[in-house]
Coordinates of C-alpha atoms in Angstrom, one line a residue:
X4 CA 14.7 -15.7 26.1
X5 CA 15.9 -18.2 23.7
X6 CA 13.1 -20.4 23.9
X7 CA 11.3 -17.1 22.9
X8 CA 13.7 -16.9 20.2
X9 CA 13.3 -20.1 18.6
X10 CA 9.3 -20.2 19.0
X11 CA 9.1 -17.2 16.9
X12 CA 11.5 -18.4 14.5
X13 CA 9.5 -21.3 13.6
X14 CA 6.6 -19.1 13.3
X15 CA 7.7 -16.7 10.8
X16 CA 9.7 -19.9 8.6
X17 CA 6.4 -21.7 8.9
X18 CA 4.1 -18.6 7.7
X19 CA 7.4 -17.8 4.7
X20 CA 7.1 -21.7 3.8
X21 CA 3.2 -22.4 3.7
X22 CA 2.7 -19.6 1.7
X23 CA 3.9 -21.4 -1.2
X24 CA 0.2 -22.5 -0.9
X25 CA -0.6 -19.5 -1.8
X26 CA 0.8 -19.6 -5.2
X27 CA 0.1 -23.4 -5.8
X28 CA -3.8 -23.6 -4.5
X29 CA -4.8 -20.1 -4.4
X30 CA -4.8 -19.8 -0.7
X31 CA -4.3 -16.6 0.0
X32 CA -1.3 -16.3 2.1
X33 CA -2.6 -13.4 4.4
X34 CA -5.1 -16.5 5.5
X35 CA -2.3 -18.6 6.2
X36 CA -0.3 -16.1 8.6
X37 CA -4.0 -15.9 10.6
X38 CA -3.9 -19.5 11.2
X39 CA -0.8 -20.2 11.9
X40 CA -0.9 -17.2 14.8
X41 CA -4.1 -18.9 16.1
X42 CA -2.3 -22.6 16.1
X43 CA 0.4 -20.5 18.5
X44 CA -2.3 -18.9 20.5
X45 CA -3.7 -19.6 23.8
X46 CA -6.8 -21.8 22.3
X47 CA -4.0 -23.7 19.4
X48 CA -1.2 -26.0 20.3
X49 CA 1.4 -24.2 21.5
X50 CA -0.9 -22.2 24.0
X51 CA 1.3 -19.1 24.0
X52 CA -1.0 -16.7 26.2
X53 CA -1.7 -12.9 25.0
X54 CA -4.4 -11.0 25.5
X55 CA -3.2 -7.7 25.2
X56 CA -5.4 -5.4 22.9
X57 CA -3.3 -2.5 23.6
X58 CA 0.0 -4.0 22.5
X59 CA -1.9 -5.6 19.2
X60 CA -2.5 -1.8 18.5
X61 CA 0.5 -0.7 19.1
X62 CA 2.0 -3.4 17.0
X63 CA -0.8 -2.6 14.5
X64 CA 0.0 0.3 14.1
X65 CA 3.6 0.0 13.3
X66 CA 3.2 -2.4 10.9
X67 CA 0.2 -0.4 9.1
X68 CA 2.7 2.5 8.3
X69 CA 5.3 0.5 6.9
X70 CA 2.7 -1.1 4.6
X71 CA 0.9 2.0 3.5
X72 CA 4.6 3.4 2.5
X73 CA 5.7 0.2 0.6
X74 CA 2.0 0.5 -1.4
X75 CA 2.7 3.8 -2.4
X76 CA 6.2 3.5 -2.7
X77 CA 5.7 1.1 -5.2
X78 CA 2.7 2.7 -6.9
X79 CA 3.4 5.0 -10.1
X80 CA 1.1 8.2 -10.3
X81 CA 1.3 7.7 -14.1
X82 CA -0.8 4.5 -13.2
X83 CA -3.1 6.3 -11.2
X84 CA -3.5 9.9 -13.0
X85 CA -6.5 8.6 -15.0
X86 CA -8.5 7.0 -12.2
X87 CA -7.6 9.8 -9.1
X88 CA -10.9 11.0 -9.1
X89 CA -12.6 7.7 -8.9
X90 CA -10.1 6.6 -6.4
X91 CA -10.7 9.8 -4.2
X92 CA -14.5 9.2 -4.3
X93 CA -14.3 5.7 -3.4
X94 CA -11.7 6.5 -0.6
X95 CA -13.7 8.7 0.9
X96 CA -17.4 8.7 0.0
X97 CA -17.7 5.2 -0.3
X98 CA -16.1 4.0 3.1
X99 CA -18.8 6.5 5.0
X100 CA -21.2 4.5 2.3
X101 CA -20.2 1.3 3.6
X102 CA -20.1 2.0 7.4
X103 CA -23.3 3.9 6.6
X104 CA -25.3 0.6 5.3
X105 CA -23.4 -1.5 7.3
X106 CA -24.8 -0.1 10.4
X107 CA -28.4 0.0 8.6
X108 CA -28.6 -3.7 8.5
X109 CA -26.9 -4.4 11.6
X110 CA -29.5 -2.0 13.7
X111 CA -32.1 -3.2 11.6
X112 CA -31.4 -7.5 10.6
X113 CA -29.2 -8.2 13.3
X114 CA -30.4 -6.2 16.3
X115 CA -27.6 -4.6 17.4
X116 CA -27.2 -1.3 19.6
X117 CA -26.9 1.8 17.4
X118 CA -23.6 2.3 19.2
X119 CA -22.4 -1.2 18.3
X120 CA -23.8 -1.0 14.9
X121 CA -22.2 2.2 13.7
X122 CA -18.8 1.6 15.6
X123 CA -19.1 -2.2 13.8
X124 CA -19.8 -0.4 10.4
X125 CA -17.0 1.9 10.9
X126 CA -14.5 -0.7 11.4
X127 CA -15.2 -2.8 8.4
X128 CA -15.9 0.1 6.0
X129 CA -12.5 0.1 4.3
X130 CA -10.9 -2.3 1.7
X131 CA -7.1 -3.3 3.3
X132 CA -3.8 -2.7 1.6
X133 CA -2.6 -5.1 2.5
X134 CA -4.7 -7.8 1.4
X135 CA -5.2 -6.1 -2.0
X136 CA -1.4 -5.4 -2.3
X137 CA -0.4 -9.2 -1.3
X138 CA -2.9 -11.3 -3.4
X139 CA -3.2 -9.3 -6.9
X140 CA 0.7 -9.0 -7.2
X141 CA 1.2 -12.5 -5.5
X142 CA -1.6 -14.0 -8.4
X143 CA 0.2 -11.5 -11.1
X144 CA -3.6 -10.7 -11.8
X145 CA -3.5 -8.7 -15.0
X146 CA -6.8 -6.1 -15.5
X147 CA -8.0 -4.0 -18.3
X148 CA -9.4 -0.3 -18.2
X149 CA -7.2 0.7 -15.1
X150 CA -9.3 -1.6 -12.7
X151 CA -6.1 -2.4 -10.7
X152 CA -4.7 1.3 -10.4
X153 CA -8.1 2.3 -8.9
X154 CA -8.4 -1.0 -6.5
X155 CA -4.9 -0.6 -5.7
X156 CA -5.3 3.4 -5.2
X157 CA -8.6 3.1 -3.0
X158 CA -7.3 0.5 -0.7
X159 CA -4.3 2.2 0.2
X160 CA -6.2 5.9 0.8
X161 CA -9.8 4.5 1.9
X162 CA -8.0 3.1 5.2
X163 CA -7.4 7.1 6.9
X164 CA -11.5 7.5 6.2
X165 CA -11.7 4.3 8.2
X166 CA -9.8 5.2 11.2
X167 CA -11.5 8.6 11.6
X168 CA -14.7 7.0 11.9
X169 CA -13.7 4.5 13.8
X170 CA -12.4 7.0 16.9
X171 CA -14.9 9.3 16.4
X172 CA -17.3 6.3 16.7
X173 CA -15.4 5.5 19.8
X174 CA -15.0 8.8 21.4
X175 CA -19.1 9.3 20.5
X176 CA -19.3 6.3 22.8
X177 CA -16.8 7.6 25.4
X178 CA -17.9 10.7 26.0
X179 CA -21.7 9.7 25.0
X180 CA -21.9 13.2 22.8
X181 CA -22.6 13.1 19.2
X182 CA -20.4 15.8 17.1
X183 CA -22.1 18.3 14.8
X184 CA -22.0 16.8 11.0
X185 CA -19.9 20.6 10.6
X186 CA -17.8 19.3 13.1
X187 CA -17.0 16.5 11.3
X188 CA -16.8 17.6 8.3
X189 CA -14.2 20.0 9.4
X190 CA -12.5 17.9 11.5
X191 CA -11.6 15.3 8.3
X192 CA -11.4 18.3 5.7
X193 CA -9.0 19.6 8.3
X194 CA -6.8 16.2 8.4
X195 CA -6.6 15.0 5.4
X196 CA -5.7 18.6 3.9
X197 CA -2.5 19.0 6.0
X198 CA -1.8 15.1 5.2
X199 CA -1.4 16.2 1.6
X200 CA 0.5 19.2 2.6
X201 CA 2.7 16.9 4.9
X202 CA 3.1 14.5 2.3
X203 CA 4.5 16.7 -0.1
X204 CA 6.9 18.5 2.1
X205 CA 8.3 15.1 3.1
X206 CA 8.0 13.3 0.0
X207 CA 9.9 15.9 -2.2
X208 CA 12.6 16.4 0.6
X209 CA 13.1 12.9 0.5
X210 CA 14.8 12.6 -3.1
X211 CA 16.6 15.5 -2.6
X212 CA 18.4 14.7 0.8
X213 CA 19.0 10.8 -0.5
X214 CA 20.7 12.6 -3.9
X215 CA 22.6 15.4 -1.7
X216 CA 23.9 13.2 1.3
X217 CA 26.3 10.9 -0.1
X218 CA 26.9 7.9 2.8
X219 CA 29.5 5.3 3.3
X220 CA 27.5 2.1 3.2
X221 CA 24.3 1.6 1.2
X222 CA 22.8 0.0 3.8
X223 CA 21.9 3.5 6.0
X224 CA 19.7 4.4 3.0
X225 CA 17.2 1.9 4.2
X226 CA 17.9 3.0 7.8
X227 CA 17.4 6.6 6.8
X228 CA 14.2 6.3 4.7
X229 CA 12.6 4.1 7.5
X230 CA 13.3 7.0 10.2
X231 CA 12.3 9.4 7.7
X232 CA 8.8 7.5 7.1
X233 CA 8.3 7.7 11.4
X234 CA 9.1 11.4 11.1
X235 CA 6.6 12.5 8.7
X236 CA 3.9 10.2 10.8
X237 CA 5.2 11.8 13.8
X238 CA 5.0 15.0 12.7
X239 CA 1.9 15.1 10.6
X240 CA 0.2 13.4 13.8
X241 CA 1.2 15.9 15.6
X242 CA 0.3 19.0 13.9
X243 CA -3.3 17.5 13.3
X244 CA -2.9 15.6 10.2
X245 CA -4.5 12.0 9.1
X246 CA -0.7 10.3 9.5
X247 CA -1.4 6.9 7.8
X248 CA -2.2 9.0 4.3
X249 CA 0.4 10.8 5.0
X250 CA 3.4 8.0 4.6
X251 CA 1.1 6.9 2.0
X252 CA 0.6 9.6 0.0
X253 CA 4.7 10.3 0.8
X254 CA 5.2 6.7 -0.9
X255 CA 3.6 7.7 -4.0
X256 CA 5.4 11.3 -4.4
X257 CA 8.9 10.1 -3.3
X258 CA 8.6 7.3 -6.5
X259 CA 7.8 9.6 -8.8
X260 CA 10.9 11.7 -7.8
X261 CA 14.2 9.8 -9.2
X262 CA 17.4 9.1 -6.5
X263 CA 20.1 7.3 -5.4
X264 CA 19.5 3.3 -4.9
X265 CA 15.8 4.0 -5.5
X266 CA 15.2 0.5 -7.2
X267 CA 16.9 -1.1 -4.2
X268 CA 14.9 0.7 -1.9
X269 CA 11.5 -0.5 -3.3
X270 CA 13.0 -4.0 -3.4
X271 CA 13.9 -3.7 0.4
X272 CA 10.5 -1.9 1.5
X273 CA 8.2 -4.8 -0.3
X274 CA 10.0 -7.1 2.3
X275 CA 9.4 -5.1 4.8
X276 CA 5.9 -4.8 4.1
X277 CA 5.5 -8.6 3.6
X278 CA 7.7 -8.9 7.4
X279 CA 5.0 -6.2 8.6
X280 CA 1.9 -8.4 7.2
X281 CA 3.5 -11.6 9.2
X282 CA 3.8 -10.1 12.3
X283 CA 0.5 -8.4 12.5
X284 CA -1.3 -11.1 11.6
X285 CA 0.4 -13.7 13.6
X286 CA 0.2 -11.3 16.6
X287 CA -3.8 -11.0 15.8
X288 CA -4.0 -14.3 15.9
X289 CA -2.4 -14.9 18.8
X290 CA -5.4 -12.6 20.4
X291 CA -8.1 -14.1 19.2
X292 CA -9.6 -17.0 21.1
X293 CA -10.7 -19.4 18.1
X294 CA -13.2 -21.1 21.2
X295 CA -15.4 -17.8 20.8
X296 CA -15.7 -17.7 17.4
X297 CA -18.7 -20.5 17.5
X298 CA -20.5 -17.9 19.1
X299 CA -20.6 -15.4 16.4
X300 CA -20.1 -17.1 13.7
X301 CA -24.4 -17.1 13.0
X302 CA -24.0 -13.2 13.2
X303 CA -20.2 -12.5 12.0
X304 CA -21.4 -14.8 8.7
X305 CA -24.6 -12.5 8.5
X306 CA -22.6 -9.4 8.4
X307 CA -20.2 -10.8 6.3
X308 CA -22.4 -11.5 3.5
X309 CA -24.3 -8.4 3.5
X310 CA -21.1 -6.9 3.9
X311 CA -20.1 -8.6 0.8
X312 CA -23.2 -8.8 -1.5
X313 CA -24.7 -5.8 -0.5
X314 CA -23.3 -2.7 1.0
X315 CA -20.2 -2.8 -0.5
X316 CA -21.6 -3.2 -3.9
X317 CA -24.3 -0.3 -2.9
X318 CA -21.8 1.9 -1.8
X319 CA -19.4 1.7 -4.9
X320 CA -22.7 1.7 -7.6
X321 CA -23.4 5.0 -6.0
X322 CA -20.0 6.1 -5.5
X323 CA -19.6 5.6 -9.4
X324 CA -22.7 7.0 -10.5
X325 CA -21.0 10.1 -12.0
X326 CA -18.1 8.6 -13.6
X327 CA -18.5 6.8 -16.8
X328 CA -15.3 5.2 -17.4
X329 CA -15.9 2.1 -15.7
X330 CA -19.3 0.0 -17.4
X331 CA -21.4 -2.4 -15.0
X332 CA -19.1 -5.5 -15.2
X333 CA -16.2 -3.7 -14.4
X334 CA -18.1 -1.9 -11.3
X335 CA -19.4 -5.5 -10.5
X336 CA -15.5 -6.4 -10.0
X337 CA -14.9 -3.6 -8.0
X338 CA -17.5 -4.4 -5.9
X339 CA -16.0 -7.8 -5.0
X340 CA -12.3 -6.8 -4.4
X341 CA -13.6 -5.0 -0.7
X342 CA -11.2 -7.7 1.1
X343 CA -10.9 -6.9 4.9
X344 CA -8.1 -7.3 6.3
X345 CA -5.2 -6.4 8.6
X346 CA -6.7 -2.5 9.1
X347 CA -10.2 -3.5 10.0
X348 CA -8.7 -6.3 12.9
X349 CA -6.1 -3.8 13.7
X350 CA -9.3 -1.4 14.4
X351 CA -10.9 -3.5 16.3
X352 CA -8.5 -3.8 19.3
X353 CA -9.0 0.5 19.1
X354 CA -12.4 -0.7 21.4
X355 CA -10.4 -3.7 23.2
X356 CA -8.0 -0.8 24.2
X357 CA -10.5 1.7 25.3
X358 CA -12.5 -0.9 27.6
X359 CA -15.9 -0.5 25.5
X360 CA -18.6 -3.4 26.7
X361 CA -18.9 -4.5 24.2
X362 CA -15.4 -4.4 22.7
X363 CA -14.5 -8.3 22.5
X364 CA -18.1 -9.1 20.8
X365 CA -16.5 -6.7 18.0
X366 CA -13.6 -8.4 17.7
X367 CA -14.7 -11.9 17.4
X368 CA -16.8 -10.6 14.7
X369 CA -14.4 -8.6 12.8
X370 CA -12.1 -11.6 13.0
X371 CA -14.8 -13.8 12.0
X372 CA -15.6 -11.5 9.0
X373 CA -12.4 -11.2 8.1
X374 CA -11.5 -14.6 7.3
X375 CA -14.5 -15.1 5.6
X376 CA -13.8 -12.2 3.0
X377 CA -9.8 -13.2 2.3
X378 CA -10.9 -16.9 1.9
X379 CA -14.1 -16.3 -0.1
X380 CA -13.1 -13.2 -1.9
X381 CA -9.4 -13.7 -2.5
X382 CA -9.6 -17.0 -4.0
X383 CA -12.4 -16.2 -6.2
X384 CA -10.5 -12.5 -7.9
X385 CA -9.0 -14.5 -10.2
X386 CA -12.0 -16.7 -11.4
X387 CA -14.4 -14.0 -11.2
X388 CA -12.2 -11.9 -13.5
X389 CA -12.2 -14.0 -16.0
X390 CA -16.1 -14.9 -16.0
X391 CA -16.2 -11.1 -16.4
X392 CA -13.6 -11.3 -18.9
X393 CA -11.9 -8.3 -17.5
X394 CA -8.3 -9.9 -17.9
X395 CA -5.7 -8.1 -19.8
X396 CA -3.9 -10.3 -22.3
X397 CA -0.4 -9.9 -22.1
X398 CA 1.4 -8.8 -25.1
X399 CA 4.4 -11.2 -26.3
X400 CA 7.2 -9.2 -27.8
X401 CA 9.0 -11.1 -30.5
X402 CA 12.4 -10.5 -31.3
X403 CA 13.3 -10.1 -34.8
X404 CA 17.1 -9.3 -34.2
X405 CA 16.6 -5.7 -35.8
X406 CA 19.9 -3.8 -35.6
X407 CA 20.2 -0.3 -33.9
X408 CA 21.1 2.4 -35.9
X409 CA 24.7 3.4 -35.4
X410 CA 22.8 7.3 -35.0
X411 CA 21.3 6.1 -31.9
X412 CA 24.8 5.9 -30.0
X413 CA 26.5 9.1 -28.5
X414 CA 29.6 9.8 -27.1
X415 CA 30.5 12.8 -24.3
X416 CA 33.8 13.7 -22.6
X417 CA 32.8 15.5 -19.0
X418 CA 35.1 18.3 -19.4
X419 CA 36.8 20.3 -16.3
X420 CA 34.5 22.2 -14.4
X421 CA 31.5 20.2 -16.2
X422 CA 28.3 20.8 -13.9
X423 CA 27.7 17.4 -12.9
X424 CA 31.0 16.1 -11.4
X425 CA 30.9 15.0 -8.2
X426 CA 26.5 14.1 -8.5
X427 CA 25.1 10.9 -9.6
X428 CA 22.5 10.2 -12.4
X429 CA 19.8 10.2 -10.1
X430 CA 20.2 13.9 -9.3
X431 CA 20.2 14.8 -13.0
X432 CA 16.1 13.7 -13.6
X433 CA 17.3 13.2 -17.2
X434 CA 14.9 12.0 -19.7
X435 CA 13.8 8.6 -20.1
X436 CA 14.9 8.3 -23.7
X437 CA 18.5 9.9 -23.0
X438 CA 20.0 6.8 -21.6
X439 CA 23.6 6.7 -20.7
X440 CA 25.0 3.1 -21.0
X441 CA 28.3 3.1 -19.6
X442 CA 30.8 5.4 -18.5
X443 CA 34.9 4.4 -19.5
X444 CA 37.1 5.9 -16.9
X445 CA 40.8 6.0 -16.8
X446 CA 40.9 2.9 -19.1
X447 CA 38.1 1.0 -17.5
X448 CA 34.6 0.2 -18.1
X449 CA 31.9 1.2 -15.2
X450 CA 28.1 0.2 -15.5
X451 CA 26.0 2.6 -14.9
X452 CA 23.7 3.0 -12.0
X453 CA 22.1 5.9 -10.0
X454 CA 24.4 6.1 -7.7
X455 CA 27.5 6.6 -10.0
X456 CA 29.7 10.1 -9.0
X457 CA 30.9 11.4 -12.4
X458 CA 34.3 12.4 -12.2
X459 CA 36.2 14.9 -14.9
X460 CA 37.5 13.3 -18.0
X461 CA 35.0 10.3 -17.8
X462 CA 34.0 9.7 -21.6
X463 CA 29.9 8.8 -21.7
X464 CA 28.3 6.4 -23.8
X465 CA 24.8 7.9 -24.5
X466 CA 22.1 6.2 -26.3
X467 CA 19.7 8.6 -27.3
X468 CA 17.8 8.5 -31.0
X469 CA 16.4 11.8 -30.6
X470 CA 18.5 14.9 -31.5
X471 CA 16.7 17.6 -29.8
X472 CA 16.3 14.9 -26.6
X473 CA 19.9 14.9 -26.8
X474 CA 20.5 18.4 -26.7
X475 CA 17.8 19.3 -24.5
X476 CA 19.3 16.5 -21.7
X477 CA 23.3 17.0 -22.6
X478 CA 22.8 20.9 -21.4
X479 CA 23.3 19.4 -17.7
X480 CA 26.6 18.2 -18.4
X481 CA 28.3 21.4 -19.8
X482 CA 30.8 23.2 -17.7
X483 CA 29.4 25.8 -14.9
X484 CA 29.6 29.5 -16.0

């Protein structure tokens, strides 16, 4: 057990260390977790043997929901409000798109089964979070016209539309019946209606029960939040509901709710996304067998590139059509940021798992796609952006020393009885322009932070320009009637 131990030590320090290539050479470090899980595997240097495509999906599955969270946990929907429509359509029409055209060159270029080709198309239809999540914040790549809401918004909803076609596609094989398009239609309008019902439920509860329950040690709100996040997969699974856009769409309600510790909780969850991203793609490495890749690498490179240049690209032109925010550059650029990633490889051991034929073909392929698209596509976002000269320029702030009006500064004296003794500021939902600086209590200053409990006679200092803001948010501190 301990040599077990330390193995995987090294692993995860040697995937946290060489991704400083990442920031220094543009290596995306999603890339460098692959390799370093296949230098472990059973073809590498270590020769650690797995072969397991059920535990990869377990495992994949695990990790997906804790990365779908942390990308809408730390996604505002004042960043996506103006581009929910576009992200929507992408998310949904343009993955069936994809799979769609996908398939139509497989079948028709490659030769492939129609089986093979749609299940193939399927699997690869969907842009990953996780790749799109790691290497624009990682590269701090700034975009203009809300290009990165909508790329961040359609990678972390399209991935739901991938796995429902993917196990339909797999049950279709199965059970060698084809559903009724009004089956299917249903069936998804079905699921992703109660995720959105789910979502809510779960993501407004969340706040509240973080605000109400007061615990002993901040370190159960992490704890909490993370059984919280299995429960609404759980129980959205359960009732019929499409679970991964559930904790998804839960990430992006719960942020724009304000609580206890909420900053530290978005700090803690982007860790655990990045520990997520480690471990899957180390443990996909692991199963692939980097002997086989020769094999398909004529065929996984022919489906990557049409993949790439042309049914992404067709799919999100057409996707697009209707909406004229975004001009042909900018649609260009969309176009290229389709990086597979961890959900297609994850859905890929879905066939492994089910004992399909031709199941390990698929994977090799995915696999083989997949690097191709992180190392081709992710280094190049940054370039190609700037060809396109879709690059925000950041605006530098200059500090003149102004001085604040002395108007600006308030003072308030909680006074017995006062409604908001014994809460914290985060169950107020004041206003962002009513900002309460720090509070002096029994002769001592304390700095202000959403989880401070007022107590009577604490004397406020409010900053707070706006006399009717002031009035308006003061209201929540008078005495109960």
């Amino acid at each position: 057990m301990e040599a077990f131990i330390l193995i995987f030590a090294i692993l995860f320090l040697s995937c946290v260390i060489l991704s400083k290539f990442s920031d220094r050479y543009g290596i995306p470090a999603l890339l460098i977790f692959i390799f370093v899980g296949m230098f472990a595997g059973s073809d590498g240097v270590l020769g650690i043997p797995f072969d397991n495509g059920k535990i990869a999906q377990d495992i994949g599955m695990l990790c997906l929901i804790l990365i779908l969270f942390s990308g809408g946990f730390d996604t505002s929907f004042k960043l996506i409000r103006p581009v929910l429509k576009e992200g929507i359509v992408l998310a949904t029409l343009g993955v069936v798109l994809t799979a769609a055209f996908i398939a139509l060159f497989c079948y028709y270029l490659f030769d492939f089964s129609l089986n093979d080709a749609l299940l193939l198309g399927a699997i690869i239809s969907s842009t990953d979070a996780a790749a799109v999540f790691a290497i624009m914040r990682s590269k701090g790549l700034k975009l203009q016209n809300h290009i990165a809401p909508l790329l961040e918004l359609e990678s972390g909803s399209n991935d739901p539309m991938a796995i429902f076609l993917t196990t339909t596609i797999i049950q279709m094989i199965t059970l060698s019946s084809l559903p009724s398009v009004s089956d299917f239609a249903l069936t998804m309008l079905t699921q992703f209606i109660l995720a959105f019902i789910c979502a809510y439920i779960f993501g407004a509860l969340m706040p509240l029960i973080l605000n109400k329950v007061k615990f002993g040690s901040w370190g159960l709100y992490p704890v909490f939040t993370l059984a919280w996040i299995m429960l609404a997969f759980s129980a959205s699974s359960e009732i019929g509901a499409n679970g991964y856009l559930c904790v998804y769409l839960l990430g992006i309600i719960a942020n724009s709710k304000e609580f206890i510790y909420k900053k530290g909780l978005i700090g803690f969850f982007e860790g655990v996304a990045w520990l997520a991203q480690v471990v899957i793609f180390l443990t996909l490495g692991l199963l692939v067998f980097p002997s086989q890749l020769p094999n398909v690498a004529f065929i996984g490179l022919g489906v990557a590139f049409v993949t790439m240049f042309l049914a992404r690209p067709i799919a999100v032109f057409i996707s697009l059509v209707f909406f004229k925010k975004f001009n042909f550059k900018e649609k260009l650029f969309i176009s290229w940021v389709g990086l597979r990633g961890t959900v297609p490889i994850i859905l890929a051991t879905y066939p492994l798992a089910t004992g399909i034929e031709s199941s390990h073909f698929i994977f090799n392929i995915v696999f083989f796609i997949v690097l191709l698209s992180v190392l081709i596509q992710g280094i190049s976002l940054n370039p190609l952006a700037k060809v396109l000269r879709l690059t925000a320029e950041e605006t530098k702030v200059q500090s003149h020393n102004l001085p604040i009006a002395l108007s600006t500064f308030r003072q308030y004296t909680l006074k017995k009885n006062s409604s908001v003794i014994g809460k914290n500021i985060a169950e107020l939902n004041l206003s962002g322009e009513f900002i309460i600086l720090i509070v002096k209590r029994e002769g001592e200053y304390i700095k202000t932070s959403g989880s401070l409990i007022f107590e009577e006679g604490d004397l406020l200092l409010i900053m707070c320009n706006d006399k009717n803001v002031f009035e308006e948010n003061i209201k929540n501190f008078e005495p109960s009637l």
